[in-house]
Coordinates of C-alpha atoms in Angstrom, one line a residue:
H1065 CA -131.2 -7.2 129.2
P1066 CA -127.6 -8.0 128.1
L1067 CA -127.1 -4.5 126.7
R1068 CA -127.7 -2.7 130.0
A1069 CA -124.3 -3.3 131.7
P1070 CA -122.2 -2.5 128.5
A1071 CA -124.3 0.6 128.0
L1072 CA -123.6 1.9 131.5
A1073 CA -119.9 1.0 131.1
L1074 CA -119.7 3.2 127.9
L1075 CA -121.6 6.1 129.4
G1076 CA -119.3 9.1 129.8
R1077 CA -116.2 7.3 128.5
G1078 CA -113.9 9.4 126.4
P1079 CA -112.9 13.1 126.2
G1080 CA -114.9 16.1 125.1
L1081 CA -118.5 17.5 125.4
T1082 CA -119.8 14.3 123.8
P1083 CA -117.6 11.4 124.9
S1084 CA -117.0 8.6 122.4
G1085 CA -119.0 6.1 124.4
D1086 CA -122.0 8.4 124.4
D1087 CA -121.8 9.0 120.7
Y1088 CA -121.6 5.3 120.1
L1089 CA -124.7 4.8 122.3
C1090 CA -126.5 7.6 120.4
G1091 CA -125.8 5.6 117.2
L1092 CA -127.3 2.4 118.7
L1093 CA -130.4 4.3 119.7
L1094 CA -130.8 5.9 116.3
A1095 CA -130.4 2.6 114.6
A1096 CA -133.2 1.2 116.8
N1097 CA -135.4 4.1 116.0
A1098 CA -134.7 3.8 112.3
A1099 CA -135.8 0.1 112.3
S1100 CA -139.2 -0.8 110.8
V1101 CA -140.0 -2.8 113.9
T1102 CA -138.8 -1.7 117.3
P1103 CA -136.1 -4.1 118.5
S1104 CA -136.5 -5.8 121.8
W1105 CA -133.3 -4.2 123.2
K1106 CA -134.3 -0.6 122.5
A1107 CA -136.4 -0.1 125.7
S1108 CA -133.7 -1.6 127.9
L1109 CA -131.0 0.5 126.4
A1110 CA -133.1 3.7 126.7
D1111 CA -133.9 2.8 130.3
A1112 CA -130.2 2.3 131.1
L1113 CA -129.6 5.8 129.9
I1114 CA -132.4 7.7 131.8
E1115 CA -129.9 8.9 134.4
A1116 CA -127.2 9.8 131.9
H1117 CA -127.0 13.3 133.3
E1118 CA -125.4 11.8 136.4
H1119 CA -122.6 10.0 134.4
T1120 CA -121.7 12.3 131.5
T1121 CA -121.8 15.8 130.3
L1122 CA -125.0 17.9 130.1
V1123 CA -124.6 18.2 126.3
S1124 CA -124.1 14.5 125.9
A1125 CA -127.0 13.5 128.2
S1126 CA -129.2 15.8 126.1
L1127 CA -128.1 14.2 122.9
L1128 CA -128.8 10.7 124.3
A1129 CA -132.3 11.8 125.4
H1130 CA -132.9 13.0 121.9
A1131 CA -131.5 9.9 120.3
A1132 CA -133.8 7.8 122.4
T1133 CA -136.7 9.4 120.7
G1134 CA -135.2 9.3 117.2
H1135 CA -134.0 12.9 117.0
C1136 CA -130.5 13.3 115.6
I1137 CA -128.1 15.7 114.0
P1138 CA -128.7 16.5 110.3
Q1139 CA -125.7 14.5 109.2
V1140 CA -127.1 11.3 110.7
H1141 CA -130.5 12.0 109.2
D1142 CA -129.0 12.6 105.8
L1143 CA -127.0 9.4 105.9
L1144 CA -129.9 7.3 107.0
S1145 CA -132.2 8.8 104.4
A1146 CA -129.6 8.3 101.6
T1147 CA -128.9 4.7 102.6
A1148 CA -132.6 3.9 102.8
A1149 CA -133.0 5.1 99.2
S1150 CA -129.9 3.3 97.8
D1151 CA -128.3 -0.1 97.7
E1152 CA -125.0 1.6 98.6
V1153 CA -123.7 4.0 101.1
P1154 CA -123.5 7.4 99.3
P1155 CA -120.1 9.0 99.9
G1156 CA -121.3 12.6 100.4
P1157 CA -123.5 11.9 103.4
L1158 CA -121.0 9.5 104.8
A1159 CA -118.2 12.1 104.5
A1160 CA -120.4 14.8 106.1
L1161 CA -121.1 12.6 109.1
L1162 CA -117.4 11.6 109.5
A1163 CA -116.5 15.4 109.5
V1164 CA -118.6 16.0 112.7
G1165 CA -116.4 16.9 115.7
H1166 CA -113.1 15.4 116.4
S1167 CA -114.4 11.8 116.6
S1168 CA -118.1 12.2 117.2
G1169 CA -119.1 11.5 113.6
S1170 CA -117.0 8.3 113.5
D1171 CA -118.3 7.2 116.9
L1172 CA -121.9 7.8 115.8
L1173 CA -121.3 5.8 112.7
H1174 CA -119.8 2.9 114.7
G1175 CA -122.9 2.9 116.9
L1176 CA -125.2 2.9 113.9
C1177 CA -123.3 0.0 112.4
A1178 CA -123.4 -2.0 115.6
G1179 CA -127.2 -1.3 115.8
A1180 CA -127.6 -2.5 112.3
R1181 CA -125.8 -5.7 113.1
L1182 CA -128.0 -6.2 116.2
L1183 CA -131.1 -5.6 114.0
T1184 CA -130.1 -8.2 111.5
R1185 CA -129.2 -10.9 114.0
P1186 CA -131.9 -13.4 115.0
D1187 CA -133.2 -13.1 118.5

């Protein structure tokens, strides 16, 4: 699948316990899990990240494994729930996500947005 190589290139990229590339990939996975129909690219992306522990930090590999099954930090859950119930992005949950870590919240949000774009694009 076309997402495999870019996913592997992002894995472990960036500083910290959860590198930016990994947070972005978590966002992609969480967007796929939030979709009403499983996107065709989700399995390929999850498969590419099975050996994440060999390419990134233990903390980040664990978060990626959880994201692959739809589990996320409360701030992501709250934002997804709030946006599902509204036509607009509520500022409170958005601000709470952006406050996570040095850049993790922003990186997660970028991944969520990229996932949403992939979900709305025709196959």
